Every structure is written in structure tokens, then in C-alpha cells.
PDB file of C-alpha atoms in Angstrom:
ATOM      1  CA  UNK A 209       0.000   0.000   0.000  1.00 94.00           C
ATOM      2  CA  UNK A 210       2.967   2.198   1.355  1.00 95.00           C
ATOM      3  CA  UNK A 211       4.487   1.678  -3.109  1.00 98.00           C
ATOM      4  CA  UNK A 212       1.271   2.871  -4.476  1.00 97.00           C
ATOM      5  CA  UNK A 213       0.735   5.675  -1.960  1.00 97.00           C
ATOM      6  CA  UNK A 214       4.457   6.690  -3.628  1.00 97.00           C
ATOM      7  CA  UNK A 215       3.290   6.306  -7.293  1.00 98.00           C
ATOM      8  CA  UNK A 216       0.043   8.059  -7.062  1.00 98.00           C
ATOM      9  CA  UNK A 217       2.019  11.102  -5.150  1.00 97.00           C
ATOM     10  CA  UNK A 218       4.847  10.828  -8.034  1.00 98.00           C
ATOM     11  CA  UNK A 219       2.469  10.930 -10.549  1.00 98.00           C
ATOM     12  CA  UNK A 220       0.397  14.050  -9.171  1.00 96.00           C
ATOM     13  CA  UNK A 221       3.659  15.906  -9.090  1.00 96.00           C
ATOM     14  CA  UNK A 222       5.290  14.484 -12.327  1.00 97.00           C
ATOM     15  CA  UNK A 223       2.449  13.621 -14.794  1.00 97.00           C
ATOM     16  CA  UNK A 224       0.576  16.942 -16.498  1.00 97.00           C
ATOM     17  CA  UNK A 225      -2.560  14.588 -17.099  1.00 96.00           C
ATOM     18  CA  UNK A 226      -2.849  13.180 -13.362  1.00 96.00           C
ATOM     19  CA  UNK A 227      -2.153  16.647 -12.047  1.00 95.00           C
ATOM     20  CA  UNK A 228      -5.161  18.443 -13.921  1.00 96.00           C
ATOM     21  CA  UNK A 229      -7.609  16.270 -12.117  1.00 96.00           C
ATOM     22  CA  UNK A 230     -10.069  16.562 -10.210  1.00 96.00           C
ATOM     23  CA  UNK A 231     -12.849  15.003  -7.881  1.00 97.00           C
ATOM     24  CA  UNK A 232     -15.651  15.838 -10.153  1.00 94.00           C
ATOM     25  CA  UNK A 233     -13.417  15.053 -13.579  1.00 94.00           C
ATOM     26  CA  UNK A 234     -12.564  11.518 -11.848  1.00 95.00           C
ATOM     27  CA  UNK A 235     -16.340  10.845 -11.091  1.00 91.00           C
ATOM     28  CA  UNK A 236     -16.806   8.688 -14.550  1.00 89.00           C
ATOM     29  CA  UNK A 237     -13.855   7.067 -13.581  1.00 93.00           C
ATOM     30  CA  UNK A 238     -15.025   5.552 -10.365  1.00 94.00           C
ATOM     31  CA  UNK A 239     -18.042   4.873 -11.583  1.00 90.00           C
ATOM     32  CA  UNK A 240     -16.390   2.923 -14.465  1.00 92.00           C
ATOM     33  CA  UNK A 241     -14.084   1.034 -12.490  1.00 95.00           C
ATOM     34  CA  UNK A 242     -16.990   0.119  -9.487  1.00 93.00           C
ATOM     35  CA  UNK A 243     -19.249  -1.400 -12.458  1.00 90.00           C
ATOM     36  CA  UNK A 244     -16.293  -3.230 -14.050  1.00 93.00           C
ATOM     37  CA  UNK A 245     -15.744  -4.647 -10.841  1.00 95.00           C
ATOM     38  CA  UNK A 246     -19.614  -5.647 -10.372  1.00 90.00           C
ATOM     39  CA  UNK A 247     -19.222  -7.390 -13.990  1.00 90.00           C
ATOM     40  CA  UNK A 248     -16.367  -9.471 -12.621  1.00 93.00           C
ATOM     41  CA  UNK A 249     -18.665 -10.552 -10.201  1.00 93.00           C
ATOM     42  CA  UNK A 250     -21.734 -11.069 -11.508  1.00 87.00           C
ATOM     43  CA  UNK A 251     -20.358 -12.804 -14.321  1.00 87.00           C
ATOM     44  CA  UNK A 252     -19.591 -15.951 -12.215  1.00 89.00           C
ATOM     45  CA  UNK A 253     -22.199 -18.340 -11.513  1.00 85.00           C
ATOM     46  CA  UNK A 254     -20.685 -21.016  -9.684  1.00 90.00           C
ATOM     47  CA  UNK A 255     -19.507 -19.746  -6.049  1.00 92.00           C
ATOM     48  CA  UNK A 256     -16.605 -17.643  -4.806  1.00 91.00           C
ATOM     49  CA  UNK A 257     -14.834 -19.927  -3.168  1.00 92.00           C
ATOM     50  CA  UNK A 258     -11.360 -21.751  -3.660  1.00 92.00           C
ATOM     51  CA  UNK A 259     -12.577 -22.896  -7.537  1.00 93.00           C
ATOM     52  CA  UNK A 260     -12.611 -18.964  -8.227  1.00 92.00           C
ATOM     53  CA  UNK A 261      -8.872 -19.015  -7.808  1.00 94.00           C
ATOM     54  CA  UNK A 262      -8.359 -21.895 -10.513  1.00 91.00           C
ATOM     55  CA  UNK A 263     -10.658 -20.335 -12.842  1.00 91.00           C
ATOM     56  CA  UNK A 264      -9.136 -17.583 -12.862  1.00 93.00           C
ATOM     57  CA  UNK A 265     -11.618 -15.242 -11.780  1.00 94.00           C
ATOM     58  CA  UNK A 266     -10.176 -14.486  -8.783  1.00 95.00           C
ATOM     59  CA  UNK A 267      -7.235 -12.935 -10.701  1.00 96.00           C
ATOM     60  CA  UNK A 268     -10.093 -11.006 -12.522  1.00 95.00           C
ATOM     61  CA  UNK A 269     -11.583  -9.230  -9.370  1.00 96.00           C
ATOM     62  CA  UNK A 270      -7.960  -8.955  -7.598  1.00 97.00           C
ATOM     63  CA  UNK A 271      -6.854  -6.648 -10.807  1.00 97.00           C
ATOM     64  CA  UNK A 272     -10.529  -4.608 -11.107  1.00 97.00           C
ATOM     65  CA  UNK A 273     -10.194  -4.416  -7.235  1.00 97.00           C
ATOM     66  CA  UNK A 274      -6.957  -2.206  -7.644  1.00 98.00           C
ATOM     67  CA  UNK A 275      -8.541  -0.446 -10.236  1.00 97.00           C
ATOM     68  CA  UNK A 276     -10.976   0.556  -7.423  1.00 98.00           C
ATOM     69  CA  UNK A 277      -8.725   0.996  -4.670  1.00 98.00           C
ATOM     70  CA  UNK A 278      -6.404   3.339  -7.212  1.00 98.00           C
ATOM     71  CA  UNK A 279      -9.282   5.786  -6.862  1.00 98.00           C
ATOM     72  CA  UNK A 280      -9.629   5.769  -3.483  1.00 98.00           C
ATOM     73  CA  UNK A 281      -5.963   6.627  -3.312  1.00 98.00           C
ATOM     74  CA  UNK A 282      -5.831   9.318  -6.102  1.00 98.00           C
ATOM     75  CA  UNK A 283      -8.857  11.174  -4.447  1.00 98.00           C
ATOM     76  CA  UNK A 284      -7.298  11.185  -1.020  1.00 98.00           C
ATOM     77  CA  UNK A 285      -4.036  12.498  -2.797  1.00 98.00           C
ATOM     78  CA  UNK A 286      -6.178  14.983  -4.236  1.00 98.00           C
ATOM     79  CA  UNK A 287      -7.872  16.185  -1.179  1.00 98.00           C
ATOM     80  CA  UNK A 288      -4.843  15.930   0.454  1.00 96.00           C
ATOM     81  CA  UNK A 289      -2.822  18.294  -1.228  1.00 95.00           C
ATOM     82  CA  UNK A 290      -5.048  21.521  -0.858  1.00 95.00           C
ATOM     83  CA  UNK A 291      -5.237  20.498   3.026  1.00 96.00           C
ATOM     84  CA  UNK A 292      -7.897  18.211   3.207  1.00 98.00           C
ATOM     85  CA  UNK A 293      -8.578  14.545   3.902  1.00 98.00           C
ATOM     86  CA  UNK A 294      -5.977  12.067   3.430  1.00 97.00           C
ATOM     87  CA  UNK A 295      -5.797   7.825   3.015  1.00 97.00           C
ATOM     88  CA  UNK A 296      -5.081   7.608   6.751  1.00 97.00           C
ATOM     89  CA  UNK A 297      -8.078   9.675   7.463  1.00 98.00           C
ATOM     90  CA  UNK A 298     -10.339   7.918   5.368  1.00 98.00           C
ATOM     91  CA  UNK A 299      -9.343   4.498   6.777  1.00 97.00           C
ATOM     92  CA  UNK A 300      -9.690   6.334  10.432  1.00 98.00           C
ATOM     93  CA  UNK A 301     -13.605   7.274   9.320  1.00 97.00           C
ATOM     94  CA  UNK A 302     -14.402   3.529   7.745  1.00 97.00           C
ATOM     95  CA  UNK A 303     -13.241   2.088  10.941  1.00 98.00           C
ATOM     96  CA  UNK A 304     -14.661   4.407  13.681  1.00 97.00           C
ATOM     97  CA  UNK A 305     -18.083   3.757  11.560  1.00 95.00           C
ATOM     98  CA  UNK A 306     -17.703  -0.456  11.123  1.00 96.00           C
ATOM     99  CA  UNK A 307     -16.982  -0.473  15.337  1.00 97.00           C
ATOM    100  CA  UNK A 308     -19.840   2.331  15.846  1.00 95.00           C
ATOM    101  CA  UNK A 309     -22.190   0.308  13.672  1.00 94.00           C
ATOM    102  CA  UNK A 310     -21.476  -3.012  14.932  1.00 95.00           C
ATOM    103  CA  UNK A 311     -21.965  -3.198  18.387  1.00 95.00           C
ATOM    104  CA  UNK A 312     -22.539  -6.906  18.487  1.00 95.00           C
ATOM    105  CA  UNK A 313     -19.115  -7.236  17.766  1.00 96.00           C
ATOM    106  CA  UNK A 314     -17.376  -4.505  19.230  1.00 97.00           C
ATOM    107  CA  UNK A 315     -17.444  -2.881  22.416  1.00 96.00           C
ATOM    108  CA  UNK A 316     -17.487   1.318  22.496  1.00 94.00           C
ATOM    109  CA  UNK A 317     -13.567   1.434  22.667  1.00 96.00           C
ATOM    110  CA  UNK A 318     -13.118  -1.065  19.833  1.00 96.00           C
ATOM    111  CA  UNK A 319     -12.310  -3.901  21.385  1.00 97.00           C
ATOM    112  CA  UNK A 320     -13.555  -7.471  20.474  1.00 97.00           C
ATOM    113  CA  UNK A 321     -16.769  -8.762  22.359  1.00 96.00           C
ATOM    114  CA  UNK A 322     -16.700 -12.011  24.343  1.00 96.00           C
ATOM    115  CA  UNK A 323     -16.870 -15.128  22.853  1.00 95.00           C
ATOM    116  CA  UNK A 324     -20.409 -15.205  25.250  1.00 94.00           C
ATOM    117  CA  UNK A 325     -21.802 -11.939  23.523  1.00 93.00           C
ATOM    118  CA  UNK A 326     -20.613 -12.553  19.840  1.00 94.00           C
ATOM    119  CA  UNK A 327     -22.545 -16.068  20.004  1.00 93.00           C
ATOM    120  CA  UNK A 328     -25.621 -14.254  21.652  1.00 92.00           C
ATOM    121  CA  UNK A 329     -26.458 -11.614  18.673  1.00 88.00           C
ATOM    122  CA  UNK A 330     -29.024 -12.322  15.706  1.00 92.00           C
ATOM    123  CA  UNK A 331     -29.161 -11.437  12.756  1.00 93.00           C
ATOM    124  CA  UNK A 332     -32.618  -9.786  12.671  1.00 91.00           C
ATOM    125  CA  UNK A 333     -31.097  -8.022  16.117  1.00 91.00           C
ATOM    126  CA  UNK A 334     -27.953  -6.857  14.109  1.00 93.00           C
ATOM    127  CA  UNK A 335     -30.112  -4.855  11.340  1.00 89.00           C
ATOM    128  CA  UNK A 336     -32.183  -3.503  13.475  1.00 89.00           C
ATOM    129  CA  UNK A 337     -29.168  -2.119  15.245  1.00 91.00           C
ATOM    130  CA  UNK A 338     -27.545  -1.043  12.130  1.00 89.00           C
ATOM    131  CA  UNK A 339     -30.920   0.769  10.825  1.00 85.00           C
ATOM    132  CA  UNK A 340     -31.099   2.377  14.571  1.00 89.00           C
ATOM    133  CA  UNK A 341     -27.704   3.686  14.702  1.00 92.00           C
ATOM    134  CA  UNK A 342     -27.635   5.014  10.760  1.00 86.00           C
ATOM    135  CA  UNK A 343     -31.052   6.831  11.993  1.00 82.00           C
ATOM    136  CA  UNK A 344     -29.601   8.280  15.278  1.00 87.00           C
ATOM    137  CA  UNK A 345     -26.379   9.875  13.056  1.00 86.00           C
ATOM    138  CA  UNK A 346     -28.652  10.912  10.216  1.00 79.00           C
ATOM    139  CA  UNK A 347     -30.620  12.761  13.035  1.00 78.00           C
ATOM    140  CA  UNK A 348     -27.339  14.528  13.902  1.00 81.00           C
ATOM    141  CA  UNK A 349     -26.647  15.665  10.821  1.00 76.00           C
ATOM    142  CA  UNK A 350     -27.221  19.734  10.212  1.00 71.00           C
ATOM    143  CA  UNK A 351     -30.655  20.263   8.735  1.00 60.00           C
ATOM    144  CA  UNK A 352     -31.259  16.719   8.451  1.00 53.00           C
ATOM    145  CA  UNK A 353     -34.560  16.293   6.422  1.00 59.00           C
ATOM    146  CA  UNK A 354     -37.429  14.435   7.891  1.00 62.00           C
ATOM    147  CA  UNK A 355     -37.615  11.998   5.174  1.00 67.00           C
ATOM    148  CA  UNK A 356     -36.385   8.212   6.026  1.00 66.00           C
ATOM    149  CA  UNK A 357     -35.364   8.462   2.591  1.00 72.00           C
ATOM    150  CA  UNK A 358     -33.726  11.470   1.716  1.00 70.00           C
ATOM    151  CA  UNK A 359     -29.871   9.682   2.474  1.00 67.00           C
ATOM    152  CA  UNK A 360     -29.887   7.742  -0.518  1.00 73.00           C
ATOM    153  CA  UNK A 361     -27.846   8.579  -3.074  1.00 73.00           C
ATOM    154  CA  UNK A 362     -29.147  10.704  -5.276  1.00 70.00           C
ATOM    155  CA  UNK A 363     -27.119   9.141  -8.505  1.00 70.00           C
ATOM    156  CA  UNK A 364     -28.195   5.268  -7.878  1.00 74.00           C
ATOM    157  CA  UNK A 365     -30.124   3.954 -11.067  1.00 79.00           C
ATOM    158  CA  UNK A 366     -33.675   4.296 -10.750  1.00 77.00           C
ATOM    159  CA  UNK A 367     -34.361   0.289  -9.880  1.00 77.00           C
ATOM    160  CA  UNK A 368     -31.547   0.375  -7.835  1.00 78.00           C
ATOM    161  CA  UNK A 369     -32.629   3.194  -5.807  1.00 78.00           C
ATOM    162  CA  UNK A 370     -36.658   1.911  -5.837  1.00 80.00           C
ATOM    163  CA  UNK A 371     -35.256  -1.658  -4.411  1.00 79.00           C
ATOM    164  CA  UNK A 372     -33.657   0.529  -1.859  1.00 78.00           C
ATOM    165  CA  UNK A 373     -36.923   2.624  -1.087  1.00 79.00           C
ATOM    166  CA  UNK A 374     -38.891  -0.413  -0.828  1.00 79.00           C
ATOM    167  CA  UNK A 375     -36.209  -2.171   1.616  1.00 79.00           C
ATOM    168  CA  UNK A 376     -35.848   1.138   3.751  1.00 75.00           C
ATOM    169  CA  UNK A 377     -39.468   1.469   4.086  1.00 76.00           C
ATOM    170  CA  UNK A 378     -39.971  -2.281   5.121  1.00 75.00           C
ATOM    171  CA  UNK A 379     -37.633  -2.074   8.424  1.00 72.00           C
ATOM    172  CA  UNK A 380     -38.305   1.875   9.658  1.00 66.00           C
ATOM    173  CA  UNK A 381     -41.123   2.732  10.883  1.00 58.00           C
ATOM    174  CA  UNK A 382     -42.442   5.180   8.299  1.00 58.00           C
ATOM    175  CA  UNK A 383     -46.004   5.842   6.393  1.00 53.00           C
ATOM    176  CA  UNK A 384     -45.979   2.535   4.789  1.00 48.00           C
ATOM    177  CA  UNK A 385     -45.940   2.118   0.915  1.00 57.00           C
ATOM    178  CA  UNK A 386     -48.652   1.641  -1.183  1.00 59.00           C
ATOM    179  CA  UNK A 387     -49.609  -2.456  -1.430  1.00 62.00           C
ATOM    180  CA  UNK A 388     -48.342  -3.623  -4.903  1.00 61.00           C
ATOM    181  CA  UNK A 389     -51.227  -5.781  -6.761  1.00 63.00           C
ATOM    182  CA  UNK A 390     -49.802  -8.873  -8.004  1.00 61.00           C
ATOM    183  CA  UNK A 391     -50.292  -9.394 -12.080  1.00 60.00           C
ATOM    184  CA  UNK A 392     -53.156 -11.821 -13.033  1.00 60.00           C
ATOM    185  CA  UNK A 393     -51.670 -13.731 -15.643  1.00 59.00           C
ATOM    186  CA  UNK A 394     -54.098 -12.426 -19.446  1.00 60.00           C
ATOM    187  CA  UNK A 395     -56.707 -10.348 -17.193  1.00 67.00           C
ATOM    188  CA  UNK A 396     -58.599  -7.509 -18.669  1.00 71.00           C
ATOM    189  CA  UNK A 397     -57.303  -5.392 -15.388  1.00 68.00           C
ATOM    190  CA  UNK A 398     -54.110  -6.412 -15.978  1.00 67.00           C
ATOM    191  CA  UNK A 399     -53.949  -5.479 -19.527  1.00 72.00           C
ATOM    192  CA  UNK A 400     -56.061  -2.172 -18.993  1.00 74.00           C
ATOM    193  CA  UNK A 401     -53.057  -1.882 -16.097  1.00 70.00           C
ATOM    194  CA  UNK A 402     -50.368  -2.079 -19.036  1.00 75.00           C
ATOM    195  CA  UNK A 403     -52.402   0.178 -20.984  1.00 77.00           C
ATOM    196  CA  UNK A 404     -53.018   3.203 -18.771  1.00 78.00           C
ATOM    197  CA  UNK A 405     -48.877   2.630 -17.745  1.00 76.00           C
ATOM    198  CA  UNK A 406     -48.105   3.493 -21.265  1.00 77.00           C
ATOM    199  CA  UNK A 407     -50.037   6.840 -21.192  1.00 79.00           C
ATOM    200  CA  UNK A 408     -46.990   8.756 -19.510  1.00 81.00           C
ATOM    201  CA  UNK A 409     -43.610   8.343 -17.538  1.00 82.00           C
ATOM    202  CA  UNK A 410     -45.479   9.182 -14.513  1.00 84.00           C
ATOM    203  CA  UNK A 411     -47.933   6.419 -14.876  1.00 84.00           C
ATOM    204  CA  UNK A 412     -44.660   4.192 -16.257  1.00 83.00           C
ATOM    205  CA  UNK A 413     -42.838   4.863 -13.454  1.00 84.00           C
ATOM    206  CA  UNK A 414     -46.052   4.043 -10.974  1.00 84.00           C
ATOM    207  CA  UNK A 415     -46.019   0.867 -13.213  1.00 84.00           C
ATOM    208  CA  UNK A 416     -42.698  -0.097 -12.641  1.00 85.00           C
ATOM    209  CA  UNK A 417     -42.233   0.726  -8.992  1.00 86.00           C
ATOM    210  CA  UNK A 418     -45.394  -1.716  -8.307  1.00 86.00           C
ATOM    211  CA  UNK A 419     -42.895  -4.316 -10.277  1.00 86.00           C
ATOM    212  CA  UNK A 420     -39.781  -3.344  -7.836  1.00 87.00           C
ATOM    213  CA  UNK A 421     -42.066  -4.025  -4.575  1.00 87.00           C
ATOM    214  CA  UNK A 422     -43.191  -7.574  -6.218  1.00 87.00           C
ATOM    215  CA  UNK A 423     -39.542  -8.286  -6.967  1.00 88.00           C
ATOM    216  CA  UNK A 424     -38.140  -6.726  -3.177  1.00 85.00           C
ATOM    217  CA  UNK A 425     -41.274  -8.610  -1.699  1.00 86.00           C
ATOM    218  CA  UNK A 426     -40.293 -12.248  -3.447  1.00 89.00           C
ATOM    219  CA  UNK A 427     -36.472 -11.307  -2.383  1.00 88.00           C
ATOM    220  CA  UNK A 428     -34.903 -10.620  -6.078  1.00 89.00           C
ATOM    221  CA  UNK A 429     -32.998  -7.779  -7.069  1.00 87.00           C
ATOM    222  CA  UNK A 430     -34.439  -5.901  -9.891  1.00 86.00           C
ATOM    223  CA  UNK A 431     -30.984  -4.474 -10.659  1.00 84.00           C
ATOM    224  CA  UNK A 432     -29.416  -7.128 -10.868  1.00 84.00           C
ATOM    225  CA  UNK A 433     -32.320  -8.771 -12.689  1.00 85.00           C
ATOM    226  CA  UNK A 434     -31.996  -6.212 -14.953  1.00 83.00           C
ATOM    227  CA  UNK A 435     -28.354  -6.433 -15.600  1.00 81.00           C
ATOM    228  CA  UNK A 436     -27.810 -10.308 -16.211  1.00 80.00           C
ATOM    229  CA  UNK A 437     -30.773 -10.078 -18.861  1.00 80.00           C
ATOM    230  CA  UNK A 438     -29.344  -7.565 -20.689  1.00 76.00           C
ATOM    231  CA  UNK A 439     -26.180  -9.108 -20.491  1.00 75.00           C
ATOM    232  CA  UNK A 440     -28.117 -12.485 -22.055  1.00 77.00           C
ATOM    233  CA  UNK A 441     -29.393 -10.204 -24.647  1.00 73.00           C
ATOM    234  CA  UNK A 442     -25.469  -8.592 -25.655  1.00 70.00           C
ATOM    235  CA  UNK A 443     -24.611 -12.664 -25.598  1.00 71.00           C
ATOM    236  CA  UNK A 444     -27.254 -13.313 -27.842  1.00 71.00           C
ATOM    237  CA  UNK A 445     -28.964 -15.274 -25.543  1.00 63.00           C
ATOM    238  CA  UNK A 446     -32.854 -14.622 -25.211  1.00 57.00           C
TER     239      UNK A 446
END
């Protein structure tokens, strides 16, 4: 970590290209890299386990996983050199949050748990927790807005950030969602349903927000749904 720390600082200094750039120029670029990552993954069907490594695919992720970590590094050298954060801080932040967030495991201080107490906590117990503590900082926040879901990030895809309504909505206690009807299979509802979801995007997106709390509600991700069939379709698959 310590070498590439050195070349990214080298290369801000050195290279007219890296120098010029910027948080919001390197956006695409960590977007790229994230999703190229994802691919890796998603691309596999059998698990991620010791097989990955003969395959190969491990090799895959390991190099798109540098790709990612790169710009972690070149941000933090960025912010970094007008005064701001740095790689040490950012680690510093991840792992105040992971021990703030995970009390099950970790006491206040950071240190470990007893063997007793890590063998005692549930999983159902351990989201709640993590949903009560994210709410309890979002609260501190300055002007923090009343909506549950107004810390989502505001450049997810659309199905991606529906799933993530839906899911936020199902363990806060909020103004519940609107029930979803399920599809009846060649009704005249159904099709009148279709029909009146073509009139506009607002109806359209209605439509296909109903679809996202069928999909969150039968535990599929419509993202990721979304992804691997278009991938079928650019592998001329059907």
C-alpha cells in the first residue's frame, strides 16, 4: 500500500494529465471502475470460493479491485494536497463507523466482544441495530430532512434506488408504501393496467415501482435482474 501511496504522489507531481484532475473530472472514472468490478462478479455463476482461484476469476476481481482501490488513493491524494482529507483519514472514518455500527461485535472502545456476547447476537437483532444507529447519526446531521429516505444517493439507477426505497421502508417505521397488486396472468385489469402505464412516464414509473415491490417482496434484485438479462441479450442469448 505504502508503493502505491508513492506512485500516485509521483504521478500528481510528475504527470501533467494526473495533475489536472479533479474530484468531479474523476467521477466517470469511479463509476467505471466500481461497475467493471460488479461485472467481474456477476459474471460468475458457480460460487466464490477456492474454484474462483483456478478459474481464474479471482485474478479477474484482484486486478478490477486495484482499479478501485487506485481511486480511493488518487482522491485522497487529491484532497490531500489543498489540506484536506488524506488515506489515513479515510481508513480512520471507515473504521470508527464499522466499530460504531457493529456493536454486536465490538465494544465502544473497539475492542472485540466475548466469545459469550458474539454467540448471543441475531441477525434480525444486528439490522435492526444497524438501521437504529444510521437513523440516530442521520438525526445529527445539520438540517437533516425528515424523510427516512432522503440519504440515498441521489445518482443510484432508478431500480436500484426503488429496491432501496422499498427495503428502507420495510424495516423503519415510516407511512408505509402503497400495497403492490400482483399481475393476473391475461386479465382484462391487468392489460387495462399495461395500458393506462403506457399513457406517460409518470404512470410508467407508478407501473414499474409496483414491479420493484413484487420483486423486493419475493427477495430478487431488480438491478441485478436487470443487468444479467441484458447481459443475455449482448450474448445473444434470449
Amino acid at each position: 500500500m505504502d508503493r502505491l501511496v508513492w506512485v500516485v504522489a509521483q504521478l500528481r507531481q510528475h504527470c501533467p494529465w494526473t495533475r489536472r484532475l479533479t474530484h468531479p473530472v474523476l467521477t466517470e472514472y469511479l463509476v467505471e471502475e466500481s461497475y467493471e468490478a460488479l461485472e467481474v462478479i456477476e459474471s460468475r455463476t458457480a460460487p466464490w470460493d477456492a474454484s474462483a482461484v483456478a478459474d481464474g476469476d479471482d485474478e479477474r476481481l484482484r486486478l478490477e479491485m486495484g482499479d478501485v482501490l487506485f481511486q480511493v488513493v488518487l482522491h485522497s491524494a487529491i484532497a490531500s494536497g489543498h489540506g484536506g482529507f488524506t488515506l489515513d483519514t479515510v481508513a480512520e472514518a471507515i473504521t470508527a463507523k464499522m466499530i460504531r455500527r457493529n456493536p454486536h461485535v465490538f465494544h465502544a472502545d473497539g475492542t472485540l466482544r466475548s466469545e459469550e456476547e458474539l454467540a448471543a447476537a441475531s441477525i434480525a437483532d444486528i439490522e435492526k441495530a444497524w438501521e437504529r444507529i444510521k437513523a440516530e447519526e442521520r438525526a445529527r446531521e445539520p438540517a437533516a430532512p425528515d424523510s427516512p429516505f432522503a440519504s440515498l444517493p441521489a445518482h443510484l439507477p432508478a431500480l436500484a434506488s426503488a429496491g432501496k426505497v422499498v427495503d428502507r421502508a420495510a424495516r423503519q417505521a415510516v407511512d408505509p408504501l402503497p400495497e403492490p397488486e400482483a399481475p393476473s396472468s391475461g386479465s382484462a385489469a391487468e392489460a387495462d393496467r399495461l395500458e393506462q402505464a403506457l399513457a406517460d412516464e409518470e404512470a410508467l414509473g407508478a407501473e414499474l415501482f409496483r414491479l420493484v415491490q413484487l420483486a423486493r417482496r419475493a427477495d430478487l434484485d431488480p438491478e441485478r435482474a436487470l443487468r444479467r438479462h441484458l447481459a443475455a441479450l449482448r450474448q445473444g442469448r434470449r
